[in-house]
mmCIF file of C-alpha atoms and ligand atoms in Angstrom:
data_model
loop_
_atom_site.group_PDB
_atom_site.id
_atom_site.type_symbol
_atom_site.label_atom_id
_atom_site.label_comp_id
_atom_site.label_asym_id
_atom_site.label_seq_id
_atom_site.Cartn_x
_atom_site.Cartn_y
_atom_site.Cartn_z
ATOM 1 C CA MET A 1 -19.340 -16.125 -12.997
ATOM 2 C CA GLU A 2 -18.451 -19.298 -11.081
ATOM 3 C CA GLU A 3 -16.632 -20.501 -13.540
ATOM 4 C CA ALA A 4 -14.320 -17.536 -13.391
ATOM 5 C CA ILE A 5 -13.874 -17.711 -9.682
ATOM 6 C CA GLU A 6 -12.911 -21.343 -9.723
ATOM 7 C CA ALA A 7 -10.732 -20.776 -12.211
ATOM 8 C CA LYS A 8 -8.767 -17.355 -10.147
ATOM 9 C CA ARG A 9 -6.234 -17.981 -7.450
ATOM 10 C CA ILE A 10 -7.055 -16.448 -4.590
ATOM 11 C CA TYR A 11 -5.090 -13.748 -3.270
ATOM 12 C CA LEU A 12 -4.772 -13.935 0.577
ATOM 13 C CA ASP A 13 -1.420 -13.103 2.219
ATOM 14 C CA HIS A 14 -0.524 -9.628 1.263
ATOM 15 C CA ALA A 15 1.365 -9.497 4.391
ATOM 16 C CA ALA A 16 4.025 -11.355 2.458
ATOM 17 C CA THR A 17 3.972 -9.118 -0.325
ATOM 18 C CA THR A 18 1.431 -6.975 -2.902
ATOM 19 C CA PRO A 19 0.897 -7.404 -6.162
ATOM 20 C CA LEU A 20 2.367 -4.532 -8.239
ATOM 21 C CA ASP A 21 -0.517 -1.752 -8.739
ATOM 22 C CA VAL A 22 -1.171 -1.580 -12.220
ATOM 23 C CA ARG A 23 -1.146 2.518 -11.725
ATOM 24 C CA VAL A 24 2.617 1.994 -10.341
ATOM 25 C CA ARG A 25 3.367 -0.844 -13.482
ATOM 26 C CA GLU A 26 2.236 2.566 -15.789
ATOM 27 C CA HIS A 27 4.322 5.175 -13.665
ATOM 28 C CA MET A 28 7.207 3.127 -13.787
ATOM 29 C CA LEU A 29 7.255 2.102 -17.572
ATOM 30 C CA PRO A 30 8.244 4.914 -18.632
ATOM 31 C CA PHE A 31 11.349 4.451 -16.273
ATOM 32 C CA LEU A 32 12.177 1.235 -18.166
ATOM 33 C CA THR A 33 12.579 3.097 -21.836
ATOM 34 C CA GLU A 34 13.505 7.073 -22.482
ATOM 35 C CA ASN A 35 13.510 8.454 -18.546
ATOM 36 C CA TRP A 36 17.275 5.850 -17.544
ATOM 37 C CA GLY A 37 19.323 9.207 -16.362
ATOM 38 C CA ASN A 38 21.637 9.181 -13.756
ATOM 39 C CA PRO A 39 20.076 11.524 -10.958
ATOM 40 C CA SER A 40 24.107 12.926 -10.478
ATOM 41 C CA SER A 41 24.229 13.288 -13.698
ATOM 42 C CA LEU A 42 24.457 17.534 -14.896
ATOM 43 C CA TYR A 43 22.666 17.218 -17.809
ATOM 44 C CA GLN A 44 18.797 16.834 -19.184
ATOM 45 C CA GLU A 45 18.620 13.308 -18.945
ATOM 46 C CA GLY A 46 20.664 13.491 -14.810
ATOM 47 C CA VAL A 47 18.029 16.438 -14.339
ATOM 48 C CA GLU A 48 14.992 14.873 -15.790
ATOM 49 C CA ALA A 49 15.738 11.385 -13.526
ATOM 50 C CA LYS A 50 16.118 13.958 -10.285
ATOM 51 C CA SER A 51 13.505 15.824 -10.751
ATOM 52 C CA ALA A 52 11.832 12.351 -10.552
ATOM 53 C CA VAL A 53 13.554 11.136 -7.545
ATOM 54 C CA MET A 54 12.932 14.072 -5.993
ATOM 55 C CA THR A 55 8.941 14.036 -6.305
ATOM 56 C CA ALA A 56 9.510 10.058 -5.345
ATOM 57 C CA ARG A 57 11.132 11.685 -2.211
ATOM 58 C CA LYS A 58 8.342 14.304 -1.608
ATOM 59 C CA GLN A 59 5.527 11.533 -1.778
ATOM 60 C CA VAL A 60 7.052 9.222 0.736
ATOM 61 C CA ALA A 61 7.361 11.900 3.076
ATOM 62 C CA ASN A 62 3.933 12.905 2.761
ATOM 63 C CA LEU A 63 2.674 9.194 3.668
ATOM 64 C CA ILE A 64 4.240 9.767 7.015
ATOM 65 C CA ASN A 65 4.001 13.803 7.442
ATOM 66 C CA ALA A 66 8.015 14.336 7.214
ATOM 67 C CA SER A 67 9.965 16.395 5.146
ATOM 68 C CA PRO A 68 11.251 14.890 1.861
ATOM 69 C CA GLU A 69 15.087 15.527 3.318
ATOM 70 C CA GLU A 70 14.348 13.157 5.521
ATOM 71 C CA ILE A 71 13.475 10.438 3.780
ATOM 72 C CA ILE A 72 16.409 7.978 3.240
ATOM 73 C CA PHE A 73 16.126 5.582 -0.084
ATOM 74 C CA THR A 74 17.590 2.136 0.185
ATOM 75 C CA SER A 75 16.659 -1.300 -1.358
ATOM 76 C CA SER A 76 14.235 -2.665 1.323
ATOM 77 C CA GLY A 77 12.702 -2.544 4.232
ATOM 78 C CA THR A 78 15.366 -5.371 5.495
ATOM 79 C CA GLU A 79 18.287 -2.889 4.888
ATOM 80 C CA SER A 80 16.202 0.063 6.495
ATOM 81 C CA ASP A 81 16.229 -2.317 9.565
ATOM 82 C CA ASN A 82 20.203 -2.723 9.266
ATOM 83 C CA LEU A 83 21.412 1.080 8.408
ATOM 84 C CA ALA A 84 19.031 2.294 11.664
ATOM 85 C CA LEU A 85 20.263 -0.185 14.093
ATOM 86 C CA LEU A 86 24.343 -0.736 12.480
ATOM 87 C CA GLY A 87 23.995 3.172 11.726
ATOM 88 C CA VAL A 88 23.516 4.432 15.776
ATOM 89 C CA ALA A 89 25.824 1.439 17.022
ATOM 90 C CA ARG A 90 28.503 2.076 15.000
ATOM 91 C CA ARG A 91 29.349 5.787 16.174
ATOM 92 C CA TYR A 92 30.031 4.396 19.827
ATOM 93 C CA SER A 93 31.928 1.366 21.153
ATOM 94 C CA PRO A 94 30.417 -1.719 22.051
ATOM 95 C CA ALA A 95 30.183 -0.800 25.922
ATOM 96 C CA ASP A 96 28.945 2.930 25.558
ATOM 97 C CA CYS A 97 25.798 1.901 23.575
ATOM 98 C CA HIS A 98 22.863 -0.549 24.959
ATOM 99 C CA LEU A 99 20.639 -1.556 22.192
ATOM 100 C CA ILE A 100 16.670 -2.493 23.414
ATOM 101 C CA ILE A 101 14.596 -4.194 20.969
ATOM 102 C CA SER A 102 11.290 -6.182 21.231
ATOM 103 C CA ALA A 103 11.000 -9.979 21.718
ATOM 104 C CA ILE A 104 8.887 -10.166 18.463
ATOM 105 C CA GLU A 105 10.592 -8.047 15.884
ATOM 106 C CA HIS A 106 11.045 -9.167 12.451
ATOM 107 C CA PRO A 107 14.267 -10.838 11.696
ATOM 108 C CA ALA A 108 15.379 -8.089 10.132
ATOM 109 C CA VAL A 109 15.545 -6.662 13.091
ATOM 110 C CA PHE A 110 16.492 -9.254 15.182
ATOM 111 C CA GLU A 111 18.420 -10.649 13.588
ATOM 112 C CA CYS A 112 20.925 -7.078 13.279
ATOM 113 C CA ALA A 113 20.930 -6.638 17.120
ATOM 114 C CA LYS A 114 22.200 -10.678 17.332
ATOM 115 C CA ARG A 115 25.132 -9.795 15.456
ATOM 116 C CA LEU A 116 25.646 -6.370 17.432
ATOM 117 C CA PHE A 117 24.875 -8.329 20.826
ATOM 118 C CA GLN A 118 27.923 -11.276 19.696
ATOM 119 C CA GLU A 119 30.349 -8.145 19.064
ATOM 120 C CA GLY A 120 30.095 -7.335 22.437
ATOM 121 C CA TYR A 121 27.395 -4.829 22.234
ATOM 122 C CA PRO A 122 24.612 -5.100 25.032
ATOM 123 C CA LEU A 123 21.599 -5.981 23.955
ATOM 124 C CA SER A 124 17.669 -6.204 25.972
ATOM 125 C CA VAL A 125 15.365 -8.200 25.040
ATOM 126 C CA LEU A 126 11.287 -6.607 25.930
ATOM 127 C CA PRO A 127 8.600 -9.470 26.783
ATOM 128 C CA VAL A 128 5.375 -8.684 25.180
ATOM 129 C CA GLU A 129 1.981 -9.627 26.960
ATOM 130 C CA LYS A 130 -0.387 -12.226 26.078
ATOM 131 C CA THR A 131 -1.960 -9.367 23.921
ATOM 132 C CA GLY A 132 1.211 -9.232 21.950
ATOM 133 C CA ILE A 133 1.321 -5.485 23.560
ATOM 134 C CA ILE A 134 5.272 -4.371 24.810
ATOM 135 C CA ASN A 135 5.303 -5.418 28.744
ATOM 136 C CA LEU A 136 5.261 -1.717 30.453
ATOM 137 C CA GLY A 137 7.278 -2.330 33.244
ATOM 138 C CA GLU A 138 9.957 -4.016 31.381
ATOM 139 C CA LEU A 139 10.075 -1.109 29.239
ATOM 140 C CA LYS A 140 11.114 0.814 31.868
ATOM 141 C CA ASN A 141 13.027 -1.780 34.155
ATOM 142 C CA SER A 142 15.617 -1.991 30.508
ATOM 143 C CA ILE A 143 17.139 1.743 30.315
ATOM 144 C CA ARG A 144 20.057 2.563 31.000
ATOM 145 C CA PRO A 145 21.882 5.303 31.337
ATOM 146 C CA ASN A 146 24.444 3.866 27.974
ATOM 147 C CA THR A 147 21.024 3.342 26.250
ATOM 148 C CA ARG A 148 21.253 4.754 22.905
ATOM 149 C CA ILE A 149 18.603 3.445 20.523
ATOM 150 C CA ILE A 150 15.684 1.402 20.978
ATOM 151 C CA SER A 151 13.789 -0.607 18.173
ATOM 152 C CA MET A 152 10.294 -1.407 18.651
ATOM 153 C CA MET A 153 8.125 -2.875 15.620
ATOM 154 C CA LEU A 154 4.266 -0.338 14.628
ATOM 155 C CA ALA A 155 2.633 -3.570 13.694
ATOM 156 C CA ASN A 156 3.676 -7.251 13.411
ATOM 157 C CA ASN A 157 4.429 -8.757 10.629
ATOM 158 C CA ILE A 158 2.687 -12.105 12.296
ATOM 159 C CA THR A 159 -0.268 -11.310 14.072
ATOM 160 C CA GLY A 160 -0.951 -7.848 13.143
ATOM 161 C CA ILE A 161 -1.484 -6.291 15.911
ATOM 162 C CA ILE A 162 -0.334 -2.532 16.653
ATOM 163 C CA GLN A 163 1.689 -1.144 19.415
ATOM 164 C CA PRO A 164 0.462 1.871 21.109
ATOM 165 C CA LEU A 165 4.037 3.643 19.798
ATOM 166 C CA ALA A 166 3.481 7.225 21.225
ATOM 167 C CA GLU A 167 2.220 6.384 24.505
ATOM 168 C CA LEU A 168 5.976 3.868 24.488
ATOM 169 C CA ARG A 169 7.328 7.062 23.231
ATOM 170 C CA GLN A 170 6.208 9.350 26.263
ATOM 171 C CA ILE A 171 7.448 6.651 29.298
ATOM 172 C CA ILE A 172 10.744 6.583 27.603
ATOM 173 C CA ARG A 173 10.847 10.784 27.344
ATOM 174 C CA GLN A 174 9.851 10.488 30.829
ATOM 175 C CA ILE A 175 12.574 7.764 31.982
ATOM 176 C CA ALA A 176 15.495 8.983 29.786
ATOM 177 C CA GLY A 177 15.236 12.916 30.794
ATOM 178 C CA GLU A 178 18.069 14.649 28.819
ATOM 179 C CA GLN A 179 19.372 11.066 27.860
ATOM 180 C CA ASN A 180 18.864 11.273 24.209
ATOM 181 C CA ILE A 181 17.490 8.125 22.959
ATOM 182 C CA LEU A 182 17.113 7.211 20.097
ATOM 183 C CA ILE A 183 13.296 5.155 18.912
ATOM 184 C CA HIS A 184 12.938 3.454 16.208
ATOM 185 C CA THR A 185 9.828 1.366 14.401
ATOM 186 C CA ASP A 186 10.057 -1.121 11.683
ATOM 187 C CA ALA A 187 6.443 0.260 9.784
ATOM 188 C CA VAL A 188 7.138 -1.796 6.855
ATOM 189 C CA GLN A 189 3.786 -3.937 7.480
ATOM 190 C CA ALA A 190 1.396 -0.472 8.860
ATOM 191 C CA LEU A 191 2.560 1.618 6.306
ATOM 192 C CA GLY A 192 -0.364 2.334 3.875
ATOM 193 C CA LYS A 193 -2.770 0.217 6.389
ATOM 194 C CA ILE A 194 -3.043 2.976 9.579
ATOM 195 C CA PRO A 195 -2.533 6.405 9.319
ATOM 196 C CA ILE A 196 1.041 7.498 10.509
ATOM 197 C CA ASP A 197 1.929 10.455 11.390
ATOM 198 C CA ILE A 198 5.613 10.763 12.302
ATOM 199 C CA LYS A 199 5.271 14.325 14.849
ATOM 200 C CA ILE A 200 2.801 11.770 16.282
ATOM 201 C CA LEU A 201 4.690 8.420 16.261
ATOM 202 C CA ASP A 202 7.931 10.900 17.658
ATOM 203 C CA VAL A 203 10.315 8.490 16.284
ATOM 204 C CA ASP A 204 13.583 9.267 15.766
ATOM 205 C CA LEU A 205 14.005 6.338 12.546
ATOM 206 C CA LEU A 206 11.054 4.337 10.833
ATOM 207 C CA SER A 207 11.745 1.447 8.018
ATOM 208 C CA ILE A 208 9.759 1.306 4.874
ATOM 209 C CA SER A 209 9.193 -1.410 2.156
ATOM 210 C CA ALA A 210 7.697 -0.772 -1.143
ATOM 211 C CA HIS A 211 6.461 -4.006 -2.079
ATOM 212 C CA LYS A 212 4.068 -4.010 1.033
ATOM 213 C CA ILE A 213 2.128 -1.236 -0.373
ATOM 214 C CA TYR A 214 1.404 -2.823 -4.006
ATOM 215 C CA GLY A 215 5.236 -1.585 -5.211
ATOM 216 C CA PRO A 216 8.201 -2.694 -6.358
ATOM 217 C CA LYS A 217 10.907 -5.181 -5.024
ATOM 218 C CA GLY A 218 13.999 -4.497 -3.827
ATOM 219 C CA VAL A 219 13.377 -0.977 -3.163
ATOM 220 C CA GLY A 220 12.039 0.960 0.403
ATOM 221 C CA ALA A 221 13.044 4.071 2.650
ATOM 222 C CA LEU A 222 14.349 5.159 5.727
ATOM 223 C CA TYR A 223 12.974 7.990 7.595
ATOM 224 C CA CYS A 224 15.512 9.311 9.392
ATOM 225 C CA LYS A 225 14.953 12.426 11.889
ATOM 226 C CA LYS A 226 16.949 15.810 11.001
ATOM 227 C CA GLY A 227 19.588 15.864 13.143
ATOM 228 C CA THR A 228 20.093 12.123 13.863
ATOM 229 C CA LYS A 229 23.034 11.158 13.144
ATOM 230 C CA LEU A 230 24.192 7.575 11.841
ATOM 231 C CA LEU A 231 27.298 5.760 9.930
ATOM 232 C CA PRO A 232 26.084 4.525 6.678
ATOM 233 C CA MET A 233 26.833 0.374 5.822
ATOM 234 C CA ILE A 234 28.019 1.683 2.324
ATOM 235 C CA TYR A 235 30.538 3.399 1.040
ATOM 236 C CA GLY A 236 31.014 5.682 -2.507
ATOM 237 C CA GLY A 237 29.689 8.134 -4.178
ATOM 238 C CA GLY A 238 27.666 9.881 -1.313
ATOM 239 C CA GLN A 239 24.242 9.672 -2.891
ATOM 240 C CA GLU A 240 21.497 9.688 -0.517
ATOM 241 C CA ARG A 241 22.727 12.413 2.365
ATOM 242 C CA GLY A 242 25.974 10.278 2.107
ATOM 243 C CA LEU A 243 24.307 7.753 4.068
ATOM 244 C CA ARG A 244 23.197 5.385 1.153
ATOM 245 C CA SER A 245 25.888 5.673 -1.356
ATOM 246 C CA SER A 246 25.260 4.429 -4.996
ATOM 247 C CA THR A 247 23.011 5.093 -7.993
ATOM 248 C CA GLU A 248 19.990 5.728 -7.360
ATOM 249 C CA ASN A 249 17.311 2.484 -8.159
ATOM 250 C CA LEU A 250 15.565 5.025 -10.613
ATOM 251 C CA LEU A 251 13.034 2.140 -11.321
ATOM 252 C CA GLY A 252 12.438 1.441 -7.872
ATOM 253 C CA ILE A 253 11.906 4.711 -6.703
ATOM 254 C CA VAL A 254 9.898 6.340 -8.712
ATOM 255 C CA GLY A 255 7.495 3.131 -7.803
ATOM 256 C CA LEU A 256 7.652 3.166 -4.136
ATOM 257 C CA GLY A 257 6.991 7.097 -4.159
ATOM 258 C CA LYS A 258 3.645 6.129 -6.645
ATOM 259 C CA ALA A 259 2.258 3.876 -4.845
ATOM 260 C CA ALA A 260 3.260 5.625 -1.389
ATOM 261 C CA ALA A 261 0.755 8.209 -3.064
ATOM 262 C CA ILE A 262 -1.937 5.594 -4.118
ATOM 263 C CA ALA A 263 -2.047 4.716 -0.517
ATOM 264 C CA GLN A 264 -2.142 8.232 0.700
ATOM 265 C CA GLU A 265 -5.001 8.859 -1.424
ATOM 266 C CA GLU A 266 -7.043 5.520 -1.017
ATOM 267 C CA MET A 267 -6.115 5.170 2.482
ATOM 268 C CA GLU A 268 -10.036 5.741 4.097
ATOM 269 C CA SER A 269 -11.517 3.264 1.261
ATOM 270 C CA THR A 270 -9.118 0.583 1.708
ATOM 271 C CA GLN A 271 -9.361 0.568 6.048
ATOM 272 C CA LEU A 272 -13.032 0.647 5.530
ATOM 273 C CA LYS A 273 -12.807 -2.243 2.636
ATOM 274 C CA LEU A 274 -10.043 -4.241 3.964
ATOM 275 C CA LYS A 275 -12.690 -3.988 7.440
ATOM 276 C CA GLN A 276 -15.545 -5.591 6.051
ATOM 277 C CA LEU A 277 -13.671 -8.378 4.647
ATOM 278 C CA GLY A 278 -12.074 -8.309 7.812
ATOM 279 C CA GLY A 279 -15.255 -9.047 9.314
ATOM 280 C CA LYS A 280 -17.048 -11.414 7.255
ATOM 281 C CA LEU A 281 -13.928 -13.531 7.153
ATOM 282 C CA ILE A 282 -14.287 -13.478 10.598
ATOM 283 C CA SER A 283 -17.547 -14.321 11.411
ATOM 284 C CA GLY A 284 -17.777 -17.074 8.714
ATOM 285 C CA MET A 285 -14.270 -18.567 10.169
ATOM 286 C CA GLU A 286 -16.300 -19.057 13.843
ATOM 287 C CA LEU A 287 -19.537 -19.983 12.514
ATOM 288 C CA LEU A 288 -17.818 -23.268 9.852
ATOM 289 C CA CYS A 289 -15.779 -24.407 13.065
ATOM 290 C CA SER A 290 -15.902 -22.861 16.852
ATOM 291 C CA ASP A 291 -12.513 -24.115 17.407
ATOM 292 C CA VAL A 292 -11.652 -20.933 15.935
ATOM 293 C CA TYR A 293 -9.671 -18.469 17.237
ATOM 294 C CA LEU A 294 -7.601 -15.021 16.913
ATOM 295 C CA ILE A 295 -4.736 -14.778 18.140
ATOM 296 C CA GLY A 296 -3.719 -11.958 20.377
ATOM 297 C CA GLU A 297 -6.747 -10.397 22.067
ATOM 298 C CA LYS A 298 -10.210 -9.684 20.069
ATOM 299 C CA HIS A 299 -10.286 -6.552 20.958
ATOM 300 C CA CYS A 300 -6.423 -5.160 20.644
ATOM 301 C CA PRO A 301 -5.825 -2.911 17.931
ATOM 302 C CA ARG A 302 -4.669 -4.413 14.501
ATOM 303 C CA LEU A 303 -4.072 -3.524 11.439
ATOM 304 C CA PRO A 304 -7.765 -4.013 8.941
ATOM 305 C CA GLY A 305 -7.503 -7.144 7.265
ATOM 306 C CA HIS A 306 -4.331 -9.334 9.383
ATOM 307 C CA PHE A 307 -5.163 -12.179 11.376
ATOM 308 C CA ALA A 308 -3.263 -15.100 12.587
ATOM 309 C CA ILE A 309 -5.649 -17.873 13.597
ATOM 310 C CA GLY A 310 -5.678 -21.021 15.828
ATOM 311 C CA ILE A 311 -7.615 -23.868 15.542
ATOM 312 C CA SER A 312 -8.334 -25.509 18.082
ATOM 313 C CA GLY A 313 -7.425 -30.180 17.602
ATOM 314 C CA TYR A 314 -5.335 -28.660 14.786
ATOM 315 C CA GLU A 315 -2.373 -27.180 16.102
ATOM 316 C CA GLY A 316 -0.148 -27.932 14.412
ATOM 317 C CA GLN A 317 -0.925 -28.800 11.186
ATOM 318 C CA SER A 318 -1.081 -25.674 9.567
ATOM 319 C CA ILE A 319 1.255 -26.489 7.006
ATOM 320 C CA HIS A 320 -1.181 -29.559 5.718
ATOM 321 C CA LEU A 321 -3.792 -26.593 5.894
ATOM 322 C CA LEU A 322 -1.705 -24.292 4.016
ATOM 323 C CA LEU A 323 -1.161 -26.795 1.368
ATOM 324 C CA GLU A 324 -4.457 -27.894 0.736
ATOM 325 C CA MET A 325 -5.901 -24.396 0.154
ATOM 326 C CA ASN A 326 -2.944 -24.000 -2.046
ATOM 327 C CA ALA A 327 -4.378 -27.246 -3.490
ATOM 328 C CA GLN A 328 -7.796 -25.532 -3.535
ATOM 329 C CA GLY A 329 -6.285 -21.723 -5.340
ATOM 330 C CA ILE A 330 -6.392 -20.032 -2.401
ATOM 331 C CA ALA A 331 -2.246 -18.437 -1.118
ATOM 332 C CA VAL A 332 -2.378 -18.421 2.896
ATOM 333 C CA SER A 333 0.510 -18.451 4.763
ATOM 334 C CA SER A 334 1.729 -20.260 8.059
ATOM 335 C CA GLY A 335 3.914 -17.536 8.837
ATOM 336 C CA SER A 336 5.924 -14.892 7.988
ATOM 337 C CA ALA A 337 7.430 -15.637 3.727
ATOM 338 C CA CYS A 338 10.835 -15.459 5.700
ATOM 339 C CA SER A 339 10.412 -18.088 8.324
ATOM 340 C CA SER A 340 8.633 -20.624 5.085
ATOM 341 C CA GLN A 341 12.365 -22.180 4.420
ATOM 342 C CA GLN A 342 11.383 -23.035 8.725
ATOM 343 C CA GLN A 343 8.190 -24.908 8.798
ATOM 344 C CA ASP A 344 8.781 -26.759 12.020
ATOM 345 C CA THR A 345 9.709 -23.755 13.678
ATOM 346 C CA PRO A 346 7.648 -22.591 16.322
ATOM 347 C CA SER A 347 6.856 -18.644 15.931
ATOM 348 C CA HIS A 348 8.897 -16.876 17.936
ATOM 349 C CA VAL A 349 5.974 -14.054 17.759
ATOM 350 C CA LEU A 350 3.735 -16.620 19.614
ATOM 351 C CA LEU A 351 6.068 -18.178 21.995
ATOM 352 C CA ALA A 352 6.888 -14.647 22.978
ATOM 353 C CA MET A 353 3.127 -14.417 23.424
ATOM 354 C CA GLY A 354 2.640 -17.045 25.635
ATOM 355 C CA TYR A 355 1.583 -19.055 22.801
ATOM 356 C CA ASN A 356 3.265 -23.485 23.736
ATOM 357 C CA VAL A 357 5.334 -24.626 21.028
ATOM 358 C CA TYR A 358 2.726 -26.670 19.662
ATOM 359 C CA GLU A 359 0.397 -24.211 19.120
ATOM 360 C CA SER A 360 3.420 -21.229 18.075
ATOM 361 C CA LYS A 361 3.764 -24.153 14.671
ATOM 362 C CA GLY A 362 -0.077 -24.163 14.281
ATOM 363 C CA MET A 363 -0.844 -20.723 12.646
ATOM 364 C CA LEU A 364 -2.720 -20.077 9.884
ATOM 365 C CA ARG A 365 -2.662 -16.116 8.893
ATOM 366 C CA ILE A 366 -4.755 -14.135 6.130
ATOM 367 C CA THR A 367 -3.884 -10.935 4.814
ATOM 368 C CA LEU A 368 -6.676 -9.431 3.332
ATOM 369 C CA GLY A 369 -5.931 -6.617 0.472
ATOM 370 C CA ARG A 370 -7.100 -3.707 -1.538
ATOM 371 C CA PHE A 371 -8.282 -6.160 -4.881
ATOM 372 C CA ASN A 372 -9.751 -8.606 -2.593
ATOM 373 C CA THR A 373 -14.002 -8.805 -3.154
ATOM 374 C CA GLU A 374 -16.419 -10.368 -1.415
ATOM 375 C CA GLU A 375 -16.726 -13.771 -3.891
ATOM 376 C CA GLU A 376 -13.172 -14.163 -3.362
ATOM 377 C CA ILE A 377 -14.285 -14.314 1.133
ATOM 378 C CA ASP A 378 -17.479 -15.950 0.035
ATOM 379 C CA HIS A 379 -14.807 -18.771 -1.997
ATOM 380 C CA PHE A 380 -12.415 -18.904 0.737
ATOM 381 C CA LEU A 381 -14.848 -19.938 3.127
ATOM 382 C CA ALA A 382 -16.445 -22.820 1.369
ATOM 383 C CA SER A 383 -12.408 -23.827 0.940
ATOM 384 C CA PHE A 384 -11.519 -23.707 3.981
ATOM 385 C CA LYS A 385 -14.625 -25.712 4.999
ATOM 386 C CA LYS A 386 -14.089 -28.368 2.306
ATOM 387 C CA THR A 387 -10.406 -28.614 3.718
ATOM 388 C CA LEU A 388 -11.794 -28.818 7.478
ATOM 389 C CA LEU A 389 -13.502 -31.579 7.213
ATOM 390 C CA THR A 390 -10.459 -33.414 4.946
ATOM 391 C CA LEU A 391 -8.343 -33.098 7.856
ATOM 392 C CA ARG A 392 -11.010 -34.041 10.495
ATOM 393 C CA SER A 393 -11.633 -37.459 8.032
ATOM 394 C CA ILE A 394 -7.731 -37.950 8.061
ATOM 395 C CA ASN A 395 -7.293 -37.351 11.505
ATOM 396 C CA THR A 396 -9.678 -39.496 12.513
ATOM 397 C CA ARG A 397 -8.180 -42.449 10.127
ATOM 398 C CA ASN A 398 -4.914 -41.887 12.202
ATOM 399 C CA ASN A 399 -6.405 -42.034 15.309
ATOM 400 C CA THR A 400 -8.373 -45.452 15.009
ATOM 401 C CA ARG A 401 -5.432 -46.590 12.996
ATOM 402 C CA ASN A 402 -3.621 -45.697 16.277
ATOM 403 C CA ASN A 403 -5.347 -46.581 18.591
ATOM 404 C CA THR A 404 -6.011 -50.120 16.304
ATOM 405 C CA ARG A 405 -2.154 -50.078 17.015
ATOM 406 C CA ASN A 406 -2.607 -49.637 20.401
ATOM 407 C CA ASN A 407 -5.120 -52.484 21.300
ATOM 408 C CA ASN A 408 -2.151 -54.818 19.436
ATOM 409 C CA TYR A 409 0.198 -54.279 22.411
HETATM 410 N N1 LIG B 501 9.724 -5.847 8.333
HETATM 411 C C1 LIG B 501 8.860 -6.493 8.529
HETATM 412 C C2 LIG B 501 8.085 -6.214 9.766
HETATM 413 C C3 LIG B 501 8.278 -6.874 7.472
HETATM 414 O O1 LIG B 501 7.365 -7.453 7.398
HETATM 415 C C4 LIG B 501 9.578 -6.996 6.442
HETATM 416 C C5 LIG B 501 9.022 -8.452 5.261
HETATM 417 O O2 LIG B 501 7.843 -9.047 5.716
HETATM 418 C C6 LIG B 501 10.602 -6.380 6.395
HETATM 419 C C7 LIG B 501 10.570 -6.222 7.555
HETATM 420 C C8 LIG B 501 11.780 -6.812 5.537
HETATM 421 O O3 LIG B 501 11.154 -6.207 4.503
HETATM 422 P P1 LIG B 501 11.374 -6.330 2.900
HETATM 423 O O4 LIG B 501 11.187 -7.989 2.354
HETATM 424 O O5 LIG B 501 11.347 -4.890 2.462
HETATM 425 O O6 LIG B 501 13.234 -6.341 2.544
#
């Protein structure tokens, strides 16, 4: 049995992507073979395809307590974020459209807002507290008479920390009064891990991605509250209420729908499992190494099984930890997948939370998933212990060598 675990790789980076659930794959397969119609066609093949898209739209809507007509299918979480920001901003001239985003947004929001800023749209970036929560005072102060959209993510992809979005929404309502400010939230990480009820969150736009909830890559959705006006980014045949032209990605959409339905059915049991495994992981790491600390305060609401971890004395060495663990068959991250090309760049999320440059380079992100087991956590802990010993001996050797060299001068 132990040998089997040794041979199998252990995947602990579910915030980067999730494996395709076998049930989702089975559901998708017929759409690669017999059900290949164009949902816009009026004959039987098209009608069947359209009905499958409708079912998926309902499944996604149900997961967030929205109406099916409020779901627009896109190619990704990134496209959904772009459609929300660009779709609102492009309705106005730059002088008439001030945007607000938080400092910890994913690049899909951050870079899009930056682009609009370069085009002349005024932009405010909200700082966060050490806890990772948006600074309320700054939020209140940053609202202007021409503020059109505020984008604040629901849960952060690095820390897993959850924003009190419904409360933030209320504050905005109180300050904005009659002024209609649209609220967008990037819920790519939160979806499927915590219950999301759009009526309670009271946002106008919400981004979703299938590959974070055990669905296929290359498909996402934007919740767009009834009556919210957007300009499309893609023009053509007028699919998705004219907001996202192009023949629907039938295979991806049915996969997203099924993944959403499973996430809804299994929300409670998955949460419980992730909390239990997460507790075991964190207490195990703390026992092995008293220098382990959780990024953001321990009591902060965070996604179950989602941890960003620093290790005092090993800051700046997360890449070594990651590579060492990879060699032992374990996949963890030193930040978001999107920044893996920029390994030496400090995390903008940690910098925004007040960690210094060195600390912001030295984080390990461990994100558990639906299929992880207790044995895998045990195996991870054994491997973590081995990795720390290896790094300690390298550090001691380097320090001795440096000291010797220093003595020679
Ligand atoms: N938003 C957040 C918070 C994410 O974590 C990601 C992906 O890592 C995205 C957006 C982008 O989603 P996609 O990979 O579907 O483009």
